[in-house]
mmCIF file of C-alpha atoms in Angstrom:
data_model
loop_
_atom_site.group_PDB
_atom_site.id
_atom_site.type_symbol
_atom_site.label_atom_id
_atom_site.label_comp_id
_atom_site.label_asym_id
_atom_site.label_seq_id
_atom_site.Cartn_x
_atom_site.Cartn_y
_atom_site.Cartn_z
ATOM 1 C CA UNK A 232 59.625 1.418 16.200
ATOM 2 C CA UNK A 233 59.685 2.822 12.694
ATOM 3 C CA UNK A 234 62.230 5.108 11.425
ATOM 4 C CA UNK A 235 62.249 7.698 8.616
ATOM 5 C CA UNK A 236 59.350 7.956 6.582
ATOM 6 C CA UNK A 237 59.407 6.149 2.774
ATOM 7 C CA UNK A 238 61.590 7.223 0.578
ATOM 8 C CA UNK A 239 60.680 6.788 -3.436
ATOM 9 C CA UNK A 240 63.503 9.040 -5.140
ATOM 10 C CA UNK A 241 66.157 6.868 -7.593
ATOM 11 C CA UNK A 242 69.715 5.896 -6.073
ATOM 12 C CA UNK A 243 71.443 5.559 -9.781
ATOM 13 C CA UNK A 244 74.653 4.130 -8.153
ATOM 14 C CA UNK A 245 73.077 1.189 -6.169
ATOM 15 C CA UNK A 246 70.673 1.047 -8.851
ATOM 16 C CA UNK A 247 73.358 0.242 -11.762
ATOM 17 C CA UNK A 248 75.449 -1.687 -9.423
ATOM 18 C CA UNK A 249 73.035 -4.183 -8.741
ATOM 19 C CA UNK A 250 71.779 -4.259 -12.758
ATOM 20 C CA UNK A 251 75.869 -4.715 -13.772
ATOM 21 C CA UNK A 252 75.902 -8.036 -10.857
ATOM 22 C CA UNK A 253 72.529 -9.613 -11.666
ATOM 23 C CA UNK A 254 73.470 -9.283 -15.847
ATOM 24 C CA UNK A 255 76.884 -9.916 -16.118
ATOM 25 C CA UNK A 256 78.123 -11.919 -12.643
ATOM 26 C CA UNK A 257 75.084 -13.627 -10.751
ATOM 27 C CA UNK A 258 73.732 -15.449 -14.189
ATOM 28 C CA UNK A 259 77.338 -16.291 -15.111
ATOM 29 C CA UNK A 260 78.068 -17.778 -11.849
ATOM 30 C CA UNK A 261 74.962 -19.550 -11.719
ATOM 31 C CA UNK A 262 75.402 -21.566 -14.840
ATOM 32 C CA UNK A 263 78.961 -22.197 -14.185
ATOM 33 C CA UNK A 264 80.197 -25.614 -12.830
ATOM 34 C CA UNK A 265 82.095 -24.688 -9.801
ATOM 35 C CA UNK A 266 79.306 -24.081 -7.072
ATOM 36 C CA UNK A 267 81.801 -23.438 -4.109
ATOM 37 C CA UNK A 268 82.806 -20.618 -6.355
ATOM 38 C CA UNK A 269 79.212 -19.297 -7.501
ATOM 39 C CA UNK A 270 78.213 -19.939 -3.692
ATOM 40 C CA UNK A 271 81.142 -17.570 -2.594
ATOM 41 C CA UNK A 272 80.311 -14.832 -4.960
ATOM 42 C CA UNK A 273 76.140 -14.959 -3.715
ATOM 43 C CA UNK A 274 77.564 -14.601 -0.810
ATOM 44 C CA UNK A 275 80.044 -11.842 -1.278
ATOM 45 C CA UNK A 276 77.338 -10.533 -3.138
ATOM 46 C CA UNK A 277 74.482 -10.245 -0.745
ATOM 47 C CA UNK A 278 76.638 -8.989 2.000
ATOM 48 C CA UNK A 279 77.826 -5.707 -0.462
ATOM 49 C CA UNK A 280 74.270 -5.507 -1.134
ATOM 50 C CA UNK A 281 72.892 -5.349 2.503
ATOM 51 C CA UNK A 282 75.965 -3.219 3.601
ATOM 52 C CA UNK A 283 74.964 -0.943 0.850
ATOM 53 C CA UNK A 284 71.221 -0.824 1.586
ATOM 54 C CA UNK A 285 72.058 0.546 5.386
ATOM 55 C CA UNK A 286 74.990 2.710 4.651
ATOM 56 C CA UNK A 287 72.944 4.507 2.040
ATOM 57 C CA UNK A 288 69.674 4.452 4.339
ATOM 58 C CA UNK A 289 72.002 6.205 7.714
ATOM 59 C CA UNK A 290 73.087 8.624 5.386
ATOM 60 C CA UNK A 291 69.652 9.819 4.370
ATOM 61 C CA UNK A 292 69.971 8.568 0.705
ATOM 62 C CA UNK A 293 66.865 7.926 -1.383
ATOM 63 C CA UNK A 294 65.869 4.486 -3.190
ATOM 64 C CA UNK A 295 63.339 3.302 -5.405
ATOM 65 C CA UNK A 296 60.867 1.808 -3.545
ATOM 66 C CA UNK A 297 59.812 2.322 0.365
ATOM 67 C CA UNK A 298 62.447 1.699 3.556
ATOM 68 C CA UNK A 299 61.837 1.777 6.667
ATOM 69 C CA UNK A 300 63.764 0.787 9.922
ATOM 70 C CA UNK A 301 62.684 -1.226 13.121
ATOM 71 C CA UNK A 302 64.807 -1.468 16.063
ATOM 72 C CA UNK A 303 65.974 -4.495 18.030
ATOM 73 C CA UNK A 304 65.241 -8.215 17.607
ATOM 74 C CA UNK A 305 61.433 -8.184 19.169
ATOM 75 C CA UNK A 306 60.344 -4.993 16.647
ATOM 76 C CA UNK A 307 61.950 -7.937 13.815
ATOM 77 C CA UNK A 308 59.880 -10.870 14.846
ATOM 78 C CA UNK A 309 56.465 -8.461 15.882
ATOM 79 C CA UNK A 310 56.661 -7.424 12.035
ATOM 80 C CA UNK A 311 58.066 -10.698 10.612
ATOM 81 C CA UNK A 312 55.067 -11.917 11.766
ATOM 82 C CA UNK A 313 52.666 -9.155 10.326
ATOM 83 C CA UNK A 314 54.216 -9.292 7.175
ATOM 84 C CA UNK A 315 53.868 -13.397 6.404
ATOM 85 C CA UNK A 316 50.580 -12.930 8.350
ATOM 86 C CA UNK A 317 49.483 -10.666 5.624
ATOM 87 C CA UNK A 318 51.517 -12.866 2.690
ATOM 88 C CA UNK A 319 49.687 -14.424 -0.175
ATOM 89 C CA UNK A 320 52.255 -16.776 -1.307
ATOM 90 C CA UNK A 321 55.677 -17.137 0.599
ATOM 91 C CA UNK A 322 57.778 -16.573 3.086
ATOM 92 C CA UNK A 323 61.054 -17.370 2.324
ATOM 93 C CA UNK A 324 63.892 -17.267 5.754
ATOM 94 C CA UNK A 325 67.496 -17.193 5.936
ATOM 95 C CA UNK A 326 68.606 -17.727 9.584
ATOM 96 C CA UNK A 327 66.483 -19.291 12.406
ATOM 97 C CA UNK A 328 67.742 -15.963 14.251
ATOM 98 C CA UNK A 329 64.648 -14.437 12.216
ATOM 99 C CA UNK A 330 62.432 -17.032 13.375
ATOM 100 C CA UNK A 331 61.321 -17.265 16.944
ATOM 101 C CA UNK A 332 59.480 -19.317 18.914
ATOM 102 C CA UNK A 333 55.851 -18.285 20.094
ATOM 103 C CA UNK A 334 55.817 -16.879 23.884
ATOM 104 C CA UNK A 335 52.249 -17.264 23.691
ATOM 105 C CA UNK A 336 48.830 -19.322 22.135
ATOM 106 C CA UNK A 337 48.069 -16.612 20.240
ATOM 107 C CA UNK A 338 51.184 -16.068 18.659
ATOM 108 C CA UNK A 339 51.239 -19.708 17.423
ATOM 109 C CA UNK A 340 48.082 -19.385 16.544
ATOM 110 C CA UNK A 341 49.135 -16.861 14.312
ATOM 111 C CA UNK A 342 51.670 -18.917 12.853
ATOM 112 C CA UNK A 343 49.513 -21.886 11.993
ATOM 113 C CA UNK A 344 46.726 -19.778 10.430
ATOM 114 C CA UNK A 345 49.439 -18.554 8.180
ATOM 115 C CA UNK A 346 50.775 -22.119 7.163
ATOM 116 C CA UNK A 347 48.145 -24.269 7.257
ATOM 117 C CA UNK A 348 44.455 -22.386 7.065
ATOM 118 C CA UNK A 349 45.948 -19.775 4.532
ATOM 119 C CA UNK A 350 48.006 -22.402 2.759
ATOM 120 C CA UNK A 351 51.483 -20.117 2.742
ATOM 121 C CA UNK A 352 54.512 -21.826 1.703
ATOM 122 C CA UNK A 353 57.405 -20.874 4.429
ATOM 123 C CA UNK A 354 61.135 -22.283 3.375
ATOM 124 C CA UNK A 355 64.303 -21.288 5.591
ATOM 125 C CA UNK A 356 67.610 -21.817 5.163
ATOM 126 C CA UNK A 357 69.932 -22.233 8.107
ATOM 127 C CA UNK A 358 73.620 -22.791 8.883
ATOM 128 C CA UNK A 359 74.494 -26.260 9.251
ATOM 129 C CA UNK A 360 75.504 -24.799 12.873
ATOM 130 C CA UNK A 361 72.173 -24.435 13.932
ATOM 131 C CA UNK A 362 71.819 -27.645 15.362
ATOM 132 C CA UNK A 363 74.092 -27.145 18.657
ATOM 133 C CA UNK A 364 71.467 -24.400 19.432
ATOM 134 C CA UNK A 365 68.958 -25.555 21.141
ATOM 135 C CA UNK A 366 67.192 -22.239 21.107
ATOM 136 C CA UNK A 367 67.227 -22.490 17.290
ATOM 137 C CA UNK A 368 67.162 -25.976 17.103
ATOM 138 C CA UNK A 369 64.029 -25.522 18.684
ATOM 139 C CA UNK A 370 62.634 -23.010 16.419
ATOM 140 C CA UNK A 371 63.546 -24.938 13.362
ATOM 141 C CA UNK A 372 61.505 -28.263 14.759
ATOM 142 C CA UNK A 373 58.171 -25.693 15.544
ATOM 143 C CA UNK A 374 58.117 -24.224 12.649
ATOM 144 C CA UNK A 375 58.868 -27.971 10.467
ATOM 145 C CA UNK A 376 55.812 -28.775 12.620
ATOM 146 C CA UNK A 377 53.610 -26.306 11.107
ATOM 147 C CA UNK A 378 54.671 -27.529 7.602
ATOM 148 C CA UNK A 379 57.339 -25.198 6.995
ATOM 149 C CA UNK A 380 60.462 -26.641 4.708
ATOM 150 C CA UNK A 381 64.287 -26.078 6.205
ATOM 151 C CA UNK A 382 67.391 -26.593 4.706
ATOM 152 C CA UNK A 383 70.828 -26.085 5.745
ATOM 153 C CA UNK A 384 74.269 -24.926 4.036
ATOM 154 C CA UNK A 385 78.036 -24.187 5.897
ATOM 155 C CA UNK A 386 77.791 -20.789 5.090
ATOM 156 C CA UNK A 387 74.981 -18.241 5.134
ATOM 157 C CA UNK A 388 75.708 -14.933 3.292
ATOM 158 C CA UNK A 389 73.604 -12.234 5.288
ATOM 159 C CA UNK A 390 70.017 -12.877 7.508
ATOM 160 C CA UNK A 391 66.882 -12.120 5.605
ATOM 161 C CA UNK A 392 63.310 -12.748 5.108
ATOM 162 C CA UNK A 393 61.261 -12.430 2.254
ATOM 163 C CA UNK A 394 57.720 -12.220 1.510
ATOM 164 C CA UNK A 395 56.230 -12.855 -1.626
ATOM 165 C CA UNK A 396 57.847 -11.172 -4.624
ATOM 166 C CA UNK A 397 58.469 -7.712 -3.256
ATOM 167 C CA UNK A 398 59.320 -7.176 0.428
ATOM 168 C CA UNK A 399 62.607 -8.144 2.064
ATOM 169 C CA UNK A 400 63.695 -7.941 6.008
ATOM 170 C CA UNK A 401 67.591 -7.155 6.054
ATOM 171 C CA UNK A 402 69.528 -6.426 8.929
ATOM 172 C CA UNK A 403 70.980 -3.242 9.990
ATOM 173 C CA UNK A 404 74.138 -4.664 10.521
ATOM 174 C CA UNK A 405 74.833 -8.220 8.884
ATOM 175 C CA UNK A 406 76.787 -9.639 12.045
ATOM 176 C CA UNK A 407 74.266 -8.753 14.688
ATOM 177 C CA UNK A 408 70.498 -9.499 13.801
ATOM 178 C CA UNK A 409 69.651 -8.232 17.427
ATOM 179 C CA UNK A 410 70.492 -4.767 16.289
ATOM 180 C CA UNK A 411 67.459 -4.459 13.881
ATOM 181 C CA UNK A 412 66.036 -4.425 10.689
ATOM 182 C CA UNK A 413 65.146 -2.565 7.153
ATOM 183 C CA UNK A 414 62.283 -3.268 5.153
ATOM 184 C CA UNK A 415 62.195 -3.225 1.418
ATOM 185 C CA UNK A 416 59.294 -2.675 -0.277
ATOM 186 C CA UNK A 417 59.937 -2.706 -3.961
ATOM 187 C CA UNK A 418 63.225 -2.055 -3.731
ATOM 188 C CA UNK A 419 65.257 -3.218 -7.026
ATOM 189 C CA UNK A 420 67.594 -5.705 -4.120
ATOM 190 C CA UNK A 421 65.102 -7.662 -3.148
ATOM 191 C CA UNK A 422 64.741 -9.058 -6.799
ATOM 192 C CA UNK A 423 68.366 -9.799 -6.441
ATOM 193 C CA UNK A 424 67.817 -10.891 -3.002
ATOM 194 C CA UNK A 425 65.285 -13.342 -4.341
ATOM 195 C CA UNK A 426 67.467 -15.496 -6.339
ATOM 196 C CA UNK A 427 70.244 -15.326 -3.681
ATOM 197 C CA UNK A 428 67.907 -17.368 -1.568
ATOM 198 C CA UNK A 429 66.558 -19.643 -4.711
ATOM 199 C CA UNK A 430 70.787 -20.747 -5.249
ATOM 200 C CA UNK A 431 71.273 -21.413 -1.642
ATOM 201 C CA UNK A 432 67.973 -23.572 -1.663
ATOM 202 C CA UNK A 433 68.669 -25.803 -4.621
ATOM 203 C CA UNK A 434 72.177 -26.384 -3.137
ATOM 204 C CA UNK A 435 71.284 -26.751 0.499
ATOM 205 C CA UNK A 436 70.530 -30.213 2.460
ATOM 206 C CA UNK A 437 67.319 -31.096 3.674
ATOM 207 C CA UNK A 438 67.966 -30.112 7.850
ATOM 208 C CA UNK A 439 66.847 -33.743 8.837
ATOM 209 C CA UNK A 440 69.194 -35.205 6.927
ATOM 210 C CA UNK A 441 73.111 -35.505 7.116
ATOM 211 C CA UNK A 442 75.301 -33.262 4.727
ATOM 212 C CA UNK A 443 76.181 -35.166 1.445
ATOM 213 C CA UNK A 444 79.861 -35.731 0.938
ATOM 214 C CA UNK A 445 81.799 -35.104 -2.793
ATOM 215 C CA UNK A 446 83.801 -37.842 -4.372
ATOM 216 C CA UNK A 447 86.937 -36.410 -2.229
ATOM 217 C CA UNK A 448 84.792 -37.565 1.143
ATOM 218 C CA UNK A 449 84.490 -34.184 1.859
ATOM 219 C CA UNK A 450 81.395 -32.720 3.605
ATOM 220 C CA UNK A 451 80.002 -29.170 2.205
ATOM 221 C CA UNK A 452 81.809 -27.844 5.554
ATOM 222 C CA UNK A 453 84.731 -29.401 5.572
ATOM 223 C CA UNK A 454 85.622 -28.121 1.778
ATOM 224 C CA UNK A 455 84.901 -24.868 2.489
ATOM 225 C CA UNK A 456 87.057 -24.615 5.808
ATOM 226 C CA UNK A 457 89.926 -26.501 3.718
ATOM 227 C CA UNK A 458 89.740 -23.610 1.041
ATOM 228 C CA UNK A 459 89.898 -20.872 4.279
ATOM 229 C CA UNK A 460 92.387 -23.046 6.002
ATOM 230 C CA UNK A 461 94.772 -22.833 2.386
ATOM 231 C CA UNK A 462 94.250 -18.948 2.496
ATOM 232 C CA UNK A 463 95.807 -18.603 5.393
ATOM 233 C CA UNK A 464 92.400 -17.834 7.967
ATOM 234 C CA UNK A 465 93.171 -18.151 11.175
ATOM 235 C CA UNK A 466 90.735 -20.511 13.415
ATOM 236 C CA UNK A 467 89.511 -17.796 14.699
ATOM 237 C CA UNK A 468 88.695 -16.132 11.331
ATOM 238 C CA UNK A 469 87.283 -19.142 10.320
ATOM 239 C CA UNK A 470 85.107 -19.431 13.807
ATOM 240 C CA UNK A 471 83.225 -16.823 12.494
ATOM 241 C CA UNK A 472 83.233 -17.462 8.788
ATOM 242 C CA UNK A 473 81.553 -21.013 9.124
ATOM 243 C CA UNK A 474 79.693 -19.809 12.583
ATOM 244 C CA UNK A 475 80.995 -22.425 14.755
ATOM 245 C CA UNK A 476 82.757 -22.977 17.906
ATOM 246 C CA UNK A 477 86.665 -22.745 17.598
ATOM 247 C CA UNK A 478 86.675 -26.088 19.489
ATOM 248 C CA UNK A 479 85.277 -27.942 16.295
ATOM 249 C CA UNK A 480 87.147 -25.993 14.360
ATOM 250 C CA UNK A 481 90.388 -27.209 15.617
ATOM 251 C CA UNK A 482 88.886 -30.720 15.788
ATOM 252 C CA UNK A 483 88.213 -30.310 12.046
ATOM 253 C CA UNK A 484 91.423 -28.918 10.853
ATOM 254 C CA UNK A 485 93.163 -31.792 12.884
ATOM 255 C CA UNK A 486 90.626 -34.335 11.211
ATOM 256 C CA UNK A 487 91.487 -32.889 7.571
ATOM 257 C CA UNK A 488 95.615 -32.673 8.170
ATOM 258 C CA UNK A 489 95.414 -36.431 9.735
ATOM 259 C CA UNK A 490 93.321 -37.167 6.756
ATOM 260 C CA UNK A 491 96.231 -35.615 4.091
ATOM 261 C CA UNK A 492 99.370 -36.990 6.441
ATOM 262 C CA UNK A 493 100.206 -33.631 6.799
ATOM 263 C CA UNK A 494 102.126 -32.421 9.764
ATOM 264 C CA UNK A 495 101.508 -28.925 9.741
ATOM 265 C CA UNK A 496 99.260 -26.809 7.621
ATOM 266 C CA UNK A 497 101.288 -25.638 5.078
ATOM 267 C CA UNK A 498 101.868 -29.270 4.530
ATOM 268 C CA UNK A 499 97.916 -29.760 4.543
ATOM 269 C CA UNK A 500 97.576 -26.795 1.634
ATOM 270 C CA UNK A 501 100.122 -28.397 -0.456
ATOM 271 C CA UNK A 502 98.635 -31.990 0.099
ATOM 272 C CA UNK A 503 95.345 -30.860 -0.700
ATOM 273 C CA UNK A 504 96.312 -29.393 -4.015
ATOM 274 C CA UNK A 505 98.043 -32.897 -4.697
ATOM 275 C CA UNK A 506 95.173 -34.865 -4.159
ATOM 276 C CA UNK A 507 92.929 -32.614 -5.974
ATOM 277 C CA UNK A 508 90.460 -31.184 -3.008
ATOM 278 C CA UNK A 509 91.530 -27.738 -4.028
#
């Protein structure tokens, strides 16, 4: 289920790449004003950053810190679980793709040990799409159940778990979780990794409750598919952006253009501009 043994030799160029984004963009970004635009960058950011991570590890590069690989979705979860099982503080989740629901007692039992006998804080952070999964609507309400806090954004940059301060789960390939995992143990990204999650938590909205609208009217979602909609996405593009079905993304575009009187979506770019949503 492993791959290649751990590696502890210095990579100097993701090394200095990530020191150059955490001093002079991420804390920049983070204390601007604009959070659709710091939100962007984290998670333009954290994609580079997991892309990175693999392309270096298939091409036998070396790292500070330990990596190793695990195949397929069930090898994720089997070690998910081992690794919060063994946590002494947090687990923190982006994506209820890396949480799954127990196929037996003992698994749950697991789970609960974890939470409530051990006292471990677990926080995830979905896509506001989650909830027309059932499968991961599910998962969400089991593991609220055990005490876990969830949250919810339009966009997620990359899935990921953490535990504690010093081990991160990224995927082998950020759009397919199914295909696997790496695990980073003291690598320098999972510090940056860290305070990915911590932005997307402060601005995310409790999952139980619905998303809070700006002084435009305009739903987290909605502003975000009006900025891809003015760049000139196409629905499908922007299916796969926000991770929802193209059917409510037509049914939002024709919300926001009805919403502008605009009559095509040029007209809706222009309009938006106008009234100050963009």
């Amino acid at each position: 289920m492993a791959g290649r043994a751990t590696l502890t030799c210095e990579d100097s160029a993701l090394r200095d790449g990530l020191r150059e984004g955490l001093r002079e963009g991420l804390h920049e970004e983070l204390g601007s004003g604009d959070d659709l635009t710091a939100r962007r960058w984290q998670i333009a950011k954290a994609r580079s950053m997991v892309s990175s991570v693999t392309r270096n590890y298939e091409a036998g590069e070396e790292y500070v810190g330990a990596v190793r690989r695990f195949d397929g979705a069930d090898a994720v979860h089997t070690r998910l679980r081992e690794l919060c099982g063994r946590a002494t503080k947090e687990c923190r989740i982006f994506s209820s793709s890396y949480v799954q629901l127990p196929n037996s007692v003992e698994q749950g039992d697991q789970w609960e040990r974890v939470v409530a006998e051990r006292g471990i804080s677990i926080r995830a952070v979905h896509q506001d799409s989650f909830r027309g999964d059932s499968t991961e609507l599910g998962a969400a309400r089991w593991l609220a159940s055990l005490g876990g806090r969830i949250r919810t954004v339009p966009v997620l940059p990359t899935p990921m778990a953490l535990v504690d301060e010093h081990i991160a789960l990224v995927p082998l390939d950020p759009e397919d979780a199914t295909r696997g995992a790496l695990e980073l143990n003291g690598h320098e990204a999972v510090a940056a990794l860290r305070t990915i999650f911590e932005h997307f938590w402060v601005t995310a909205t409790p999952w139980d409750e619905p998303a809070q609208r700006d002084r435009e009217g305009l739903s987290p979602r909605e502003r975000d598919l009006l900025r891809l909609l003015a760049s000139g996405f196409t629905d499908e593009s922007m299916c796969r952006k926000l991770g929802i079905s193209l059917r409510t993304v037509r049914r939002a575009v024709a919300d926001l253009m009805a919403r502008l009187g605009a009559h095509s979506r040029f007209e809706a770019g222009v309009q938006a501009v106008r009234c100050g949503w963009l």
